[in-house]
Amino acid sequence: MDVARTEAADAELARMIERRSRKGEVDPDELEPFYMESVRRYNAHRREEMRAAWCEHHQGQAVRLRAVLEFLIREHERNAEKYLPKGA
């Protein structure tokens, strides 16, 4: 009876390992601490890169929009002058 139980447990364990292997599942408790630290550092670095990229994007966009808007303002002021009464 113990032999049958052992064989059944071994078979179940083998099925579980094969299933996890096919799915690529990893138990977080099984990951090595140095690997988890590496992932943490990578994620922190990536977040910093993304923060800097978004900051640069918005600063550049502000410069571009300011130039366009200043041009449009000048154009509208010039056009408005055409319609002012003579001598105004």
PDB file of C-alpha atoms in Angstrom:
ATOM      1  CA  MET A   1       0.000   0.000   0.000  1.00  0.00           C
ATOM      2  CA  ASP A   2       2.824   2.459   0.779  1.00  0.00           C
ATOM      3  CA  VAL A   3       4.486   1.607  -2.541  1.00  0.00           C
ATOM      4  CA  ALA A   4       1.284   2.401  -4.449  1.00  0.00           C
ATOM      5  CA  ARG A   5       0.918   5.697  -2.598  1.00  0.00           C
ATOM      6  CA  THR A   6       4.513   6.631  -3.302  1.00  0.00           C
ATOM      7  CA  GLU A   7       4.143   5.822  -6.989  1.00  0.00           C
ATOM      8  CA  ALA A   8       0.904   7.807  -7.198  1.00  0.00           C
ATOM      9  CA  ALA A   9       2.526  10.775  -5.464  1.00  0.00           C
ATOM     10  CA  ASP A  10       5.545  10.553  -7.777  1.00  0.00           C
ATOM     11  CA  ALA A  11       3.274  10.427 -10.828  1.00  0.00           C
ATOM     12  CA  GLU A  12       1.259  13.435  -9.605  1.00  0.00           C
ATOM     13  CA  LEU A  13       4.457  15.359  -8.907  1.00  0.00           C
ATOM     14  CA  ALA A  14       5.786  14.532 -12.382  1.00  0.00           C
ATOM     15  CA  ARG A  15       2.516  15.736 -13.982  1.00  0.00           C
ATOM     16  CA  MET A  16       2.635  18.964 -11.994  1.00  0.00           C
ATOM     17  CA  ILE A  17       6.263  19.619 -12.983  1.00  0.00           C
ATOM     18  CA  GLU A  18       5.527  18.915 -16.649  1.00  0.00           C
ATOM     19  CA  ARG A  19       2.451  21.181 -16.610  1.00  0.00           C
ATOM     20  CA  ARG A  20       4.378  24.036 -14.996  1.00  0.00           C
ATOM     21  CA  SER A  21       7.219  23.532 -17.430  1.00  0.00           C
ATOM     22  CA  ARG A  22       4.861  23.793 -20.419  1.00  0.00           C
ATOM     23  CA  LYS A  23       3.128  26.881 -19.059  1.00  0.00           C
ATOM     24  CA  GLY A  24       6.346  28.561 -17.955  1.00  0.00           C
ATOM     25  CA  GLU A  25       4.991  29.088 -14.453  1.00  0.00           C
ATOM     26  CA  VAL A  26       7.471  29.982 -11.760  1.00  0.00           C
ATOM     27  CA  ASP A  27       6.689  30.072  -8.078  1.00  0.00           C
ATOM     28  CA  PRO A  28       7.969  33.426  -6.759  1.00  0.00           C
ATOM     29  CA  ASP A  29       9.214  31.664  -3.638  1.00  0.00           C
ATOM     30  CA  GLU A  30      11.507  29.568  -5.826  1.00  0.00           C
ATOM     31  CA  LEU A  31      13.274  32.539  -7.390  1.00  0.00           C
ATOM     32  CA  GLU A  32      16.740  33.254  -6.134  1.00  0.00           C
ATOM     33  CA  PRO A  33      17.122  36.389  -3.984  1.00  0.00           C
ATOM     34  CA  PHE A  34      19.858  37.817  -6.220  1.00  0.00           C
ATOM     35  CA  TYR A  35      17.576  37.377  -9.238  1.00  0.00           C
ATOM     36  CA  MET A  36      14.732  39.191  -7.486  1.00  0.00           C
ATOM     37  CA  GLU A  37      17.128  42.030  -6.587  1.00  0.00           C
ATOM     38  CA  SER A  38      18.251  42.189 -10.210  1.00  0.00           C
ATOM     39  CA  VAL A  39      14.623  42.448 -11.345  1.00  0.00           C
ATOM     40  CA  ARG A  40      13.974  45.190  -8.788  1.00  0.00           C
ATOM     41  CA  ARG A  41      17.003  47.188  -9.984  1.00  0.00           C
ATOM     42  CA  TYR A  42      16.035  46.729 -13.625  1.00  0.00           C
ATOM     43  CA  ASN A  43      12.463  47.886 -12.970  1.00  0.00           C
ATOM     44  CA  ALA A  44      13.681  50.915 -11.000  1.00  0.00           C
ATOM     45  CA  HIS A  45      16.105  51.819 -13.804  1.00  0.00           C
ATOM     46  CA  ARG A  46      13.364  51.411 -16.412  1.00  0.00           C
ATOM     47  CA  ARG A  47      10.969  53.604 -14.419  1.00  0.00           C
ATOM     48  CA  GLU A  48      13.648  56.319 -14.200  1.00  0.00           C
ATOM     49  CA  GLU A  49      14.294  56.109 -17.953  1.00  0.00           C
ATOM     50  CA  MET A  50      10.575  56.419 -18.676  1.00  0.00           C
ATOM     51  CA  ARG A  51      10.197  59.344 -16.261  1.00  0.00           C
ATOM     52  CA  ALA A  52      13.074  61.195 -17.946  1.00  0.00           C
ATOM     53  CA  ALA A  53      11.709  60.436 -21.424  1.00  0.00           C
ATOM     54  CA  TRP A  54       8.239  61.741 -20.553  1.00  0.00           C
ATOM     55  CA  CYS A  55       9.741  64.866 -18.988  1.00  0.00           C
ATOM     56  CA  GLU A  56      11.790  65.517 -22.136  1.00  0.00           C
ATOM     57  CA  HIS A  57       8.752  64.887 -24.341  1.00  0.00           C
ATOM     58  CA  HIS A  58       6.571  67.370 -22.474  1.00  0.00           C
ATOM     59  CA  GLN A  59       9.293  70.026 -22.336  1.00  0.00           C
ATOM     60  CA  GLY A  60       9.894  69.703 -26.071  1.00  0.00           C
ATOM     61  CA  GLN A  61       6.189  69.756 -26.807  1.00  0.00           C
ATOM     62  CA  ALA A  62       5.813  72.955 -24.769  1.00  0.00           C
ATOM     63  CA  VAL A  63       8.587  74.625 -26.804  1.00  0.00           C
ATOM     64  CA  ARG A  64       7.014  73.549 -30.107  1.00  0.00           C
ATOM     65  CA  LEU A  65       3.520  74.624 -29.095  1.00  0.00           C
ATOM     66  CA  ARG A  66       4.775  77.973 -27.791  1.00  0.00           C
ATOM     67  CA  ALA A  67       6.433  78.711 -31.149  1.00  0.00           C
ATOM     68  CA  VAL A  68       3.301  77.784 -33.101  1.00  0.00           C
ATOM     69  CA  LEU A  69       0.999  79.765 -30.833  1.00  0.00           C
ATOM     70  CA  GLU A  70       3.225  82.850 -30.899  1.00  0.00           C
ATOM     71  CA  PHE A  71       3.232  82.700 -34.708  1.00  0.00           C
ATOM     72  CA  LEU A  72      -0.562  82.371 -34.790  1.00  0.00           C
ATOM     73  CA  ILE A  73      -0.993  85.295 -32.394  1.00  0.00           C
ATOM     74  CA  ARG A  74       1.204  87.527 -34.586  1.00  0.00           C
ATOM     75  CA  GLU A  75      -0.731  86.494 -37.700  1.00  0.00           C
ATOM     76  CA  HIS A  76      -4.085  87.257 -36.112  1.00  0.00           C
ATOM     77  CA  GLU A  77      -2.855  90.618 -34.834  1.00  0.00           C
ATOM     78  CA  ARG A  78      -1.650  91.525 -38.355  1.00  0.00           C
ATOM     79  CA  ASN A  79      -4.938  90.415 -39.880  1.00  0.00           C
ATOM     80  CA  ALA A  80      -6.923  92.349 -37.278  1.00  0.00           C
ATOM     81  CA  GLU A  81      -4.999  95.524 -38.178  1.00  0.00           C
ATOM     82  CA  LYS A  82      -6.344  95.252 -41.739  1.00  0.00           C
ATOM     83  CA  TYR A  83      -9.876  95.613 -40.424  1.00  0.00           C
ATOM     84  CA  LEU A  84      -9.268  98.496 -38.047  1.00  0.00           C
ATOM     85  CA  PRO A  85     -10.895 101.770 -39.082  1.00  0.00           C
ATOM     86  CA  LYS A  86      -8.559 104.149 -40.885  1.00  0.00           C
ATOM     87  CA  GLY A  87      -6.607 106.302 -38.433  1.00  0.00           C
ATOM     88  CA  ALA A  88      -7.306 104.037 -35.450  1.00  0.00           C
TER      89      ALA A  88
END
